[in-house]
Amino acid sequence: MILTTPLIERLAREGEVHVVATPANAAVLANHPSVASVIVYDKRNTDAGLTGLRRVAARLRATGASTAYMAQGSWRTAALARLAGVPSVGFDTSAGRWLYSRRVVYRKDWHHAQRLWALASNPGDRSLRAPESMRPSLYPGESDQAQVVALLHAAGVGPSERLIALAPGSVWATKRWPSYDALASELVAGLRAGRVAVLGAASDASLATAIGTAVQQRGGPPILDATGKLSLLGSAALLSRCAVLVTNDSAPLHLASAMNTPTVALFGPTVPAMGFGPLSDRHVVMGRDELTCRPCSAHGGQACPLGHWKCMRDVEPSVVLAQVVRMSGPSQ
Ligand code: SF4
């Protein structure tokens, strides 16, 4: 959903944009000035089954939308547009492509934000040029900002204190760089001032604890543990306050892109060429490019199929630290 925002902004210049989204994704679009309305599709609960699908289709039809751009390519969303009687445009690789009114080539060599943006291009447009920036946009609201203010206050973080953000989690185990605690320990010595902030879901709390322990053992100040304490837009608001983010190939990377936070992105079983690299003005991607086994899957699996997991294990904390120090300084 975050990477869909450049497409939404483009379409909003021509008319109202109504977005069909899951409850979690709907929250991401709160306060977005280019979104006229969000139609929540809770397919697992209140809108389950064909009855729910018909109900959401009726809501979509009521918007008077002339075209449905299929950012999410399932057969279910394709059927939703059909039921609503709204012509649809989607990728030629999507599961629901047989139900689309028009299919657009899925360009493997483009960033996914650009692929989505190109859904709104006219057929036969051979001179397709993306705008200079495909950076997504998010708009944390007052309640999101208040969450961050409360968290900073509780941790005793001063208004001018520098924050270095770490996002050590991922639902895919092979994407989780295993050396965030070692990096945090080095950060205490490598950066003369600043505090480490850890972002993530509640399930990442143990990773934050390991980082906090490592920092404490080096005599550093207590970390700001934000795992499980912020909404997605709250995390975006915190990132806008951070000098740099170190992250795996996971959601915080895209939050940082939206807030233009300098980013050090660590890629293991996946590679940015798959279309999901960082888009902040200042970013660096790190990974073991010499490994011929990369990438080994579309998302990164739960275990390395070769057993050695060199793509992540061999990314040295000292090398990452050098990039963090470089990226967290003033822009050139
Ligand atoms: S096979 Fe290679 S890319 Fe995949 S998890 Fe193992 S080391 Fe990483």
Short mmCIF file of N, CA and C in Angstrom, two decimals, residues 7-143:
data_model
loop_
_atom_site.label_atom_id
_atom_site.label_comp_id
_atom_site.label_asym_id
_atom_site.label_seq_id
_atom_site.Cartn_x
_atom_site.Cartn_y
_atom_site.Cartn_z
N LEU A 7 1.07 6.35 -7.36
CA LEU A 7 -0.04 6.16 -8.30
C LEU A 7 -1.27 6.94 -7.82
N ILE A 8 -1.56 6.86 -6.53
CA ILE A 8 -2.73 7.56 -5.98
C ILE A 8 -2.59 9.07 -6.21
N GLU A 9 -1.39 9.60 -5.98
CA GLU A 9 -1.18 11.04 -6.18
C GLU A 9 -1.36 11.42 -7.64
N ARG A 10 -0.88 10.55 -8.52
CA ARG A 10 -1.02 10.81 -9.95
C ARG A 10 -2.50 10.85 -10.35
N LEU A 11 -3.27 9.86 -9.88
CA LEU A 11 -4.69 9.78 -10.24
C LEU A 11 -5.49 10.92 -9.61
N ALA A 12 -5.07 11.38 -8.44
CA ALA A 12 -5.81 12.44 -7.74
C ALA A 12 -5.74 13.77 -8.50
N ARG A 13 -4.76 13.88 -9.39
CA ARG A 13 -4.69 15.12 -10.19
C ARG A 13 -5.79 15.15 -11.25
N GLU A 14 -6.40 13.97 -11.49
CA GLU A 14 -7.44 13.89 -12.54
C GLU A 14 -8.84 13.72 -11.95
N GLY A 15 -8.95 13.33 -10.71
CA GLY A 15 -10.28 13.12 -10.13
C GLY A 15 -10.18 12.50 -8.75
N GLU A 16 -11.34 12.18 -8.19
CA GLU A 16 -11.36 11.57 -6.85
C GLU A 16 -10.78 10.17 -6.88
N VAL A 17 -10.03 9.84 -5.85
CA VAL A 17 -9.48 8.48 -5.73
C VAL A 17 -10.09 7.81 -4.49
N HIS A 18 -10.73 6.67 -4.73
CA HIS A 18 -11.29 5.86 -3.64
C HIS A 18 -10.48 4.57 -3.59
N VAL A 19 -10.04 4.18 -2.41
CA VAL A 19 -9.14 3.03 -2.28
C VAL A 19 -9.84 1.91 -1.51
N VAL A 20 -9.82 0.71 -2.08
CA VAL A 20 -10.30 -0.47 -1.36
C VAL A 20 -9.09 -1.07 -0.65
N ALA A 21 -9.20 -1.26 0.66
CA ALA A 21 -8.03 -1.71 1.43
C ALA A 21 -8.44 -2.60 2.59
N THR A 22 -7.53 -3.47 2.99
CA THR A 22 -7.72 -4.25 4.21
C THR A 22 -7.69 -3.29 5.40
N PRO A 23 -8.19 -3.70 6.56
CA PRO A 23 -8.16 -2.79 7.72
C PRO A 23 -6.75 -2.28 8.02
N ALA A 24 -5.75 -3.15 7.95
CA ALA A 24 -4.37 -2.71 8.26
C ALA A 24 -3.88 -1.68 7.24
N ASN A 25 -4.15 -1.94 5.96
CA ASN A 25 -3.69 -1.01 4.93
C ASN A 25 -4.49 0.29 4.94
N ALA A 26 -5.75 0.21 5.34
CA ALA A 26 -6.56 1.43 5.41
C ALA A 26 -5.93 2.42 6.38
N ALA A 27 -5.38 1.91 7.48
CA ALA A 27 -4.77 2.79 8.49
C ALA A 27 -3.57 3.54 7.91
N VAL A 28 -2.88 2.90 6.97
CA VAL A 28 -1.70 3.53 6.36
C VAL A 28 -2.09 4.79 5.59
N LEU A 29 -3.30 4.80 5.03
CA LEU A 29 -3.72 5.92 4.18
C LEU A 29 -4.44 7.03 4.95
N ALA A 30 -4.56 6.88 6.26
CA ALA A 30 -5.23 7.92 7.06
C ALA A 30 -4.57 9.27 6.81
N ASN A 31 -5.35 10.30 6.70
CA ASN A 31 -4.89 11.70 6.52
C ASN A 31 -4.29 11.98 5.14
N HIS A 32 -4.25 10.99 4.24
CA HIS A 32 -3.59 11.25 2.96
C HIS A 32 -4.44 12.20 2.12
N PRO A 33 -3.88 13.34 1.71
CA PRO A 33 -4.68 14.35 1.03
C PRO A 33 -5.16 13.94 -0.37
N SER A 34 -4.54 12.90 -0.95
CA SER A 34 -4.95 12.48 -2.30
C SER A 34 -6.04 11.42 -2.28
N VAL A 35 -6.44 10.98 -1.10
CA VAL A 35 -7.43 9.90 -0.99
C VAL A 35 -8.79 10.49 -0.59
N ALA A 36 -9.79 10.31 -1.48
CA ALA A 36 -11.13 10.84 -1.19
C ALA A 36 -11.83 9.98 -0.14
N SER A 37 -11.69 8.66 -0.25
CA SER A 37 -12.28 7.77 0.75
C SER A 37 -11.58 6.41 0.71
N VAL A 38 -11.66 5.70 1.81
CA VAL A 38 -11.12 4.34 1.88
C VAL A 38 -12.28 3.39 2.15
N ILE A 39 -12.44 2.41 1.28
CA ILE A 39 -13.47 1.38 1.47
C ILE A 39 -12.77 0.19 2.12
N VAL A 40 -13.09 -0.06 3.37
CA VAL A 40 -12.41 -1.13 4.10
C VAL A 40 -13.02 -2.47 3.69
N TYR A 41 -12.16 -3.38 3.27
CA TYR A 41 -12.58 -4.73 2.89
C TYR A 41 -11.95 -5.71 3.88
N ASP A 42 -12.74 -6.11 4.87
CA ASP A 42 -12.25 -7.01 5.90
C ASP A 42 -12.62 -8.44 5.50
N LYS A 43 -11.86 -8.96 4.54
CA LYS A 43 -12.24 -10.24 3.92
C LYS A 43 -12.19 -11.43 4.87
N ARG A 44 -11.47 -11.29 5.98
CA ARG A 44 -11.37 -12.42 6.92
C ARG A 44 -12.44 -12.37 8.01
N ASN A 45 -13.11 -11.23 8.15
CA ASN A 45 -14.09 -11.12 9.24
C ASN A 45 -15.44 -10.64 8.71
N THR A 46 -15.71 -9.36 8.85
CA THR A 46 -17.05 -8.85 8.55
C THR A 46 -17.43 -8.98 7.08
N ASP A 47 -16.44 -9.01 6.18
CA ASP A 47 -16.75 -9.08 4.76
C ASP A 47 -16.37 -10.44 4.15
N ALA A 48 -16.36 -11.48 4.98
CA ALA A 48 -15.96 -12.81 4.50
C ALA A 48 -16.99 -13.36 3.52
N GLY A 49 -16.52 -14.18 2.60
CA GLY A 49 -17.41 -14.90 1.68
C GLY A 49 -17.97 -14.03 0.58
N LEU A 50 -18.87 -14.66 -0.20
CA LEU A 50 -19.45 -13.98 -1.37
C LEU A 50 -20.36 -12.82 -0.94
N THR A 51 -21.03 -12.98 0.19
CA THR A 51 -21.91 -11.91 0.68
C THR A 51 -21.09 -10.66 0.97
N GLY A 52 -19.97 -10.85 1.63
CA GLY A 52 -19.09 -9.72 1.95
C GLY A 52 -18.54 -9.08 0.69
N LEU A 53 -18.15 -9.94 -0.26
CA LEU A 53 -17.59 -9.44 -1.53
C LEU A 53 -18.62 -8.57 -2.26
N ARG A 54 -19.86 -9.05 -2.28
CA ARG A 54 -20.94 -8.28 -2.94
C ARG A 54 -21.18 -6.95 -2.22
N ARG A 55 -21.10 -6.98 -0.89
CA ARG A 55 -21.34 -5.76 -0.11
C ARG A 55 -20.27 -4.70 -0.42
N VAL A 56 -19.01 -5.14 -0.46
CA VAL A 56 -17.91 -4.20 -0.75
C VAL A 56 -18.02 -3.72 -2.21
N ALA A 57 -18.42 -4.62 -3.10
CA ALA A 57 -18.60 -4.24 -4.51
C ALA A 57 -19.66 -3.14 -4.64
N ALA A 58 -20.71 -3.25 -3.84
CA ALA A 58 -21.77 -2.23 -3.88
C ALA A 58 -21.21 -0.89 -3.41
N ARG A 59 -20.36 -0.93 -2.40
CA ARG A 59 -19.74 0.32 -1.90
C ARG A 59 -18.84 0.93 -2.98
N LEU A 60 -18.12 0.07 -3.68
CA LEU A 60 -17.23 0.55 -4.74
C LEU A 60 -18.07 1.16 -5.88
N ARG A 61 -19.15 0.48 -6.25
CA ARG A 61 -20.02 0.97 -7.32
C ARG A 61 -20.58 2.35 -6.97
N ALA A 62 -20.92 2.52 -5.69
CA ALA A 62 -21.54 3.78 -5.24
C ALA A 62 -20.60 4.98 -5.35
N THR A 63 -19.31 4.74 -5.45
CA THR A 63 -18.37 5.86 -5.59
C THR A 63 -18.44 6.48 -6.98
N GLY A 64 -18.99 5.71 -7.94
CA GLY A 64 -19.04 6.20 -9.32
C GLY A 64 -17.70 6.09 -10.03
N ALA A 65 -16.80 5.26 -9.50
CA ALA A 65 -15.46 5.12 -10.10
C ALA A 65 -15.56 4.63 -11.54
N SER A 66 -14.69 5.17 -12.40
CA SER A 66 -14.71 4.78 -13.82
C SER A 66 -13.70 3.69 -14.13
N THR A 67 -12.67 3.56 -13.32
CA THR A 67 -11.63 2.55 -13.54
C THR A 67 -11.13 2.04 -12.19
N ALA A 68 -10.85 0.74 -12.15
CA ALA A 68 -10.23 0.16 -10.94
C ALA A 68 -8.79 -0.24 -11.29
N TYR A 69 -7.83 0.34 -10.60
CA TYR A 69 -6.41 0.01 -10.82
C TYR A 69 -6.03 -1.07 -9.81
N MET A 70 -5.62 -2.21 -10.32
CA MET A 70 -5.46 -3.39 -9.48
C MET A 70 -4.03 -3.50 -8.95
N ALA A 71 -3.75 -2.73 -7.91
CA ALA A 71 -2.41 -2.79 -7.30
C ALA A 71 -2.18 -4.14 -6.66
N GLN A 72 -3.25 -4.74 -6.17
CA GLN A 72 -3.16 -6.06 -5.54
C GLN A 72 -3.79 -7.03 -6.54
N GLY A 73 -3.06 -8.07 -6.92
CA GLY A 73 -3.45 -8.81 -8.12
C GLY A 73 -4.23 -10.09 -7.93
N SER A 74 -4.89 -10.27 -6.79
CA SER A 74 -5.58 -11.54 -6.56
C SER A 74 -6.84 -11.66 -7.42
N TRP A 75 -7.32 -12.88 -7.59
CA TRP A 75 -8.56 -13.10 -8.34
C TRP A 75 -9.73 -12.46 -7.61
N ARG A 76 -9.62 -12.40 -6.25
CA ARG A 76 -10.71 -11.88 -5.45
C ARG A 76 -10.94 -10.39 -5.74
N THR A 77 -9.84 -9.59 -5.78
CA THR A 77 -10.01 -8.17 -6.06
C THR A 77 -10.45 -7.95 -7.50
N ALA A 78 -10.02 -8.85 -8.40
CA ALA A 78 -10.48 -8.75 -9.79
C ALA A 78 -11.99 -9.01 -9.86
N ALA A 79 -12.44 -10.00 -9.09
CA ALA A 79 -13.88 -10.31 -9.05
C ALA A 79 -14.65 -9.16 -8.42
N LEU A 80 -14.04 -8.49 -7.47
CA LEU A 80 -14.68 -7.34 -6.82
C LEU A 80 -14.99 -6.24 -7.84
N ALA A 81 -14.01 -5.93 -8.67
CA ALA A 81 -14.22 -4.89 -9.69
C ALA A 81 -15.30 -5.32 -10.68
N ARG A 82 -15.28 -6.61 -11.06
CA ARG A 82 -16.31 -7.14 -11.98
C ARG A 82 -17.71 -7.00 -11.38
N LEU A 83 -17.83 -7.40 -10.11
CA LEU A 83 -19.13 -7.32 -9.44
C LEU A 83 -19.61 -5.87 -9.33
N ALA A 84 -18.64 -4.94 -9.17
CA ALA A 84 -18.99 -3.52 -9.04
C ALA A 84 -19.31 -2.91 -10.40
N GLY A 85 -18.97 -3.64 -11.48
CA GLY A 85 -19.19 -3.12 -12.83
C GLY A 85 -18.21 -2.02 -13.20
N VAL A 86 -17.01 -2.06 -12.58
CA VAL A 86 -15.99 -1.05 -12.86
C VAL A 86 -14.88 -1.69 -13.71
N PRO A 87 -14.60 -1.15 -14.89
CA PRO A 87 -13.51 -1.69 -15.72
C PRO A 87 -12.18 -1.68 -14.94
N SER A 88 -11.39 -2.73 -15.10
CA SER A 88 -10.17 -2.85 -14.29
C SER A 88 -8.92 -2.90 -15.16
N VAL A 89 -7.82 -2.40 -14.57
CA VAL A 89 -6.50 -2.43 -15.22
C VAL A 89 -5.54 -3.06 -14.23
N GLY A 90 -4.80 -4.07 -14.69
CA GLY A 90 -3.85 -4.72 -13.77
C GLY A 90 -2.70 -5.35 -14.54
N PHE A 91 -1.81 -5.96 -13.81
CA PHE A 91 -0.61 -6.55 -14.41
C PHE A 91 -0.93 -7.86 -15.14
N ASP A 92 -0.15 -8.09 -16.19
CA ASP A 92 -0.37 -9.32 -16.97
C ASP A 92 0.15 -10.57 -16.27
N THR A 93 0.74 -10.41 -15.11
CA THR A 93 1.24 -11.56 -14.35
C THR A 93 0.34 -11.89 -13.15
N SER A 94 -0.67 -11.06 -12.90
CA SER A 94 -1.49 -11.23 -11.69
C SER A 94 -2.41 -12.45 -11.80
N ALA A 95 -2.74 -13.00 -10.64
CA ALA A 95 -3.64 -14.16 -10.62
C ALA A 95 -5.01 -13.82 -11.21
N GLY A 96 -5.44 -12.59 -10.99
CA GLY A 96 -6.77 -12.21 -11.45
C GLY A 96 -6.82 -11.62 -12.86
N ARG A 97 -5.72 -11.78 -13.62
CA ARG A 97 -5.59 -11.08 -14.91
C ARG A 97 -6.68 -11.44 -15.92
N TRP A 98 -7.24 -12.65 -15.82
CA TRP A 98 -8.24 -13.08 -16.80
C TRP A 98 -9.52 -12.28 -16.67
N LEU A 99 -9.70 -11.63 -15.53
CA LEU A 99 -10.92 -10.84 -15.32
C LEU A 99 -10.70 -9.34 -15.59
N TYR A 100 -9.46 -8.95 -15.90
CA TYR A 100 -9.19 -7.52 -16.11
C TYR A 100 -9.74 -7.06 -17.47
N SER A 101 -10.09 -5.77 -17.53
CA SER A 101 -10.50 -5.17 -18.80
C SER A 101 -9.26 -4.85 -19.65
N ARG A 102 -8.17 -4.53 -18.98
CA ARG A 102 -6.92 -4.23 -19.70
C ARG A 102 -5.75 -4.72 -18.87
N ARG A 103 -4.77 -5.31 -19.57
CA ARG A 103 -3.60 -5.82 -18.87
C ARG A 103 -2.37 -5.00 -19.25
N VAL A 104 -1.53 -4.72 -18.23
CA VAL A 104 -0.32 -3.92 -18.41
C VAL A 104 0.88 -4.82 -18.13
N VAL A 105 1.92 -4.67 -18.93
CA VAL A 105 3.12 -5.50 -18.77
C VAL A 105 3.75 -5.24 -17.39
N TYR A 106 4.04 -6.31 -16.69
CA TYR A 106 4.72 -6.22 -15.40
C TYR A 106 6.21 -6.12 -15.67
N ARG A 107 6.77 -4.93 -15.48
CA ARG A 107 8.18 -4.71 -15.79
C ARG A 107 9.06 -5.16 -14.63
N LYS A 108 9.72 -6.30 -14.82
CA LYS A 108 10.56 -6.84 -13.74
C LYS A 108 11.71 -5.90 -13.39
N ASP A 109 12.13 -5.09 -14.37
CA ASP A 109 13.30 -4.25 -14.17
C ASP A 109 12.96 -2.90 -13.53
N TRP A 110 11.72 -2.66 -13.17
CA TRP A 110 11.34 -1.40 -12.55
C TRP A 110 11.12 -1.56 -11.06
N HIS A 111 11.29 -0.44 -10.35
CA HIS A 111 10.88 -0.43 -8.95
C HIS A 111 9.37 -0.64 -8.89
N HIS A 112 8.89 -1.29 -7.82
CA HIS A 112 7.47 -1.61 -7.76
C HIS A 112 6.60 -0.34 -7.72
N ALA A 113 7.12 0.73 -7.11
CA ALA A 113 6.36 1.99 -7.09
C ALA A 113 6.15 2.49 -8.52
N GLN A 114 7.16 2.30 -9.36
CA GLN A 114 7.04 2.73 -10.76
C GLN A 114 6.09 1.81 -11.54
N ARG A 115 6.16 0.51 -11.26
CA ARG A 115 5.24 -0.44 -11.92
C ARG A 115 3.79 -0.02 -11.63
N LEU A 116 3.52 0.26 -10.34
CA LEU A 116 2.15 0.63 -9.94
C LEU A 116 1.76 1.96 -10.58
N TRP A 117 2.67 2.91 -10.57
CA TRP A 117 2.43 4.24 -11.15
C TRP A 117 2.06 4.09 -12.63
N ALA A 118 2.71 3.15 -13.31
CA ALA A 118 2.51 2.97 -14.75
C ALA A 118 1.16 2.32 -15.07
N LEU A 119 0.45 1.81 -14.07
CA LEU A 119 -0.89 1.25 -14.34
C LEU A 119 -1.81 2.31 -14.93
N ALA A 120 -1.54 3.59 -14.60
CA ALA A 120 -2.41 4.68 -15.06
C ALA A 120 -2.01 5.21 -16.43
N SER A 121 -1.05 4.56 -17.08
CA SER A 121 -0.62 5.04 -18.39
C SER A 121 -1.58 4.59 -19.48
N ASN A 122 -1.67 5.38 -20.52
CA ASN A 122 -2.55 5.03 -21.63
C ASN A 122 -1.98 3.86 -22.42
N PRO A 123 -2.87 3.02 -23.01
CA PRO A 123 -2.37 1.92 -23.84
C PRO A 123 -1.54 2.47 -24.99
N GLY A 124 -0.45 1.81 -25.30
CA GLY A 124 0.38 2.21 -26.43
C GLY A 124 1.28 3.38 -26.14
N ASP A 125 1.33 3.81 -24.87
CA ASP A 125 2.21 4.92 -24.51
C ASP A 125 3.64 4.41 -24.48
N ARG A 126 4.36 4.64 -25.56
CA ARG A 126 5.72 4.10 -25.66
C ARG A 126 6.76 5.04 -25.06
N SER A 127 6.36 6.25 -24.79
CA SER A 127 7.33 7.21 -24.26
C SER A 127 7.14 7.38 -22.76
N LEU A 128 6.76 6.27 -22.12
CA LEU A 128 6.47 6.34 -20.69
C LEU A 128 7.71 6.78 -19.90
N ARG A 129 7.55 7.88 -19.22
CA ARG A 129 8.65 8.37 -18.39
C ARG A 129 8.14 8.56 -16.98
N ALA A 130 8.86 8.01 -16.04
CA ALA A 130 8.47 8.20 -14.64
C ALA A 130 8.91 9.59 -14.20
N PRO A 131 8.21 10.18 -13.23
CA PRO A 131 8.71 11.44 -12.68
C PRO A 131 10.05 11.22 -12.02
N GLU A 132 10.71 12.30 -11.68
CA GLU A 132 12.07 12.17 -11.13
C GLU A 132 12.09 11.33 -9.86
N SER A 133 11.06 11.45 -9.06
CA SER A 133 11.05 10.71 -7.80
C SER A 133 9.82 9.81 -7.73
N MET A 134 10.04 8.59 -7.27
CA MET A 134 8.93 7.66 -7.04
C MET A 134 8.70 7.51 -5.54
N ARG A 135 9.20 8.48 -4.78
CA ARG A 135 9.12 8.38 -3.33
C ARG A 135 7.67 8.35 -2.88
N PRO A 136 7.30 7.36 -2.04
CA PRO A 136 5.93 7.32 -1.52
C PRO A 136 5.69 8.42 -0.51
N SER A 137 4.43 8.57 -0.10
CA SER A 137 4.09 9.63 0.85
C SER A 137 3.12 9.11 1.91
N LEU A 138 3.36 9.47 3.14
CA LEU A 138 2.47 9.12 4.26
C LEU A 138 2.27 10.35 5.12
N TYR A 139 1.15 10.41 5.80
CA TYR A 139 0.82 11.60 6.58
C TYR A 139 0.40 11.22 8.00
N PRO A 140 1.37 11.04 8.89
CA PRO A 140 1.01 10.77 10.29
C PRO A 140 0.15 11.90 10.84
N GLY A 141 -0.89 11.52 11.58
CA GLY A 141 -1.80 12.52 12.14
C GLY A 141 -1.41 12.90 13.56
N GLU A 142 -2.27 13.69 14.17
CA GLU A 142 -1.97 14.19 15.52
C GLU A 142 -1.81 13.05 16.52
N SER A 143 -2.68 12.03 16.41
CA SER A 143 -2.58 10.94 17.39
C SER A 143 -1.29 10.15 17.19
#
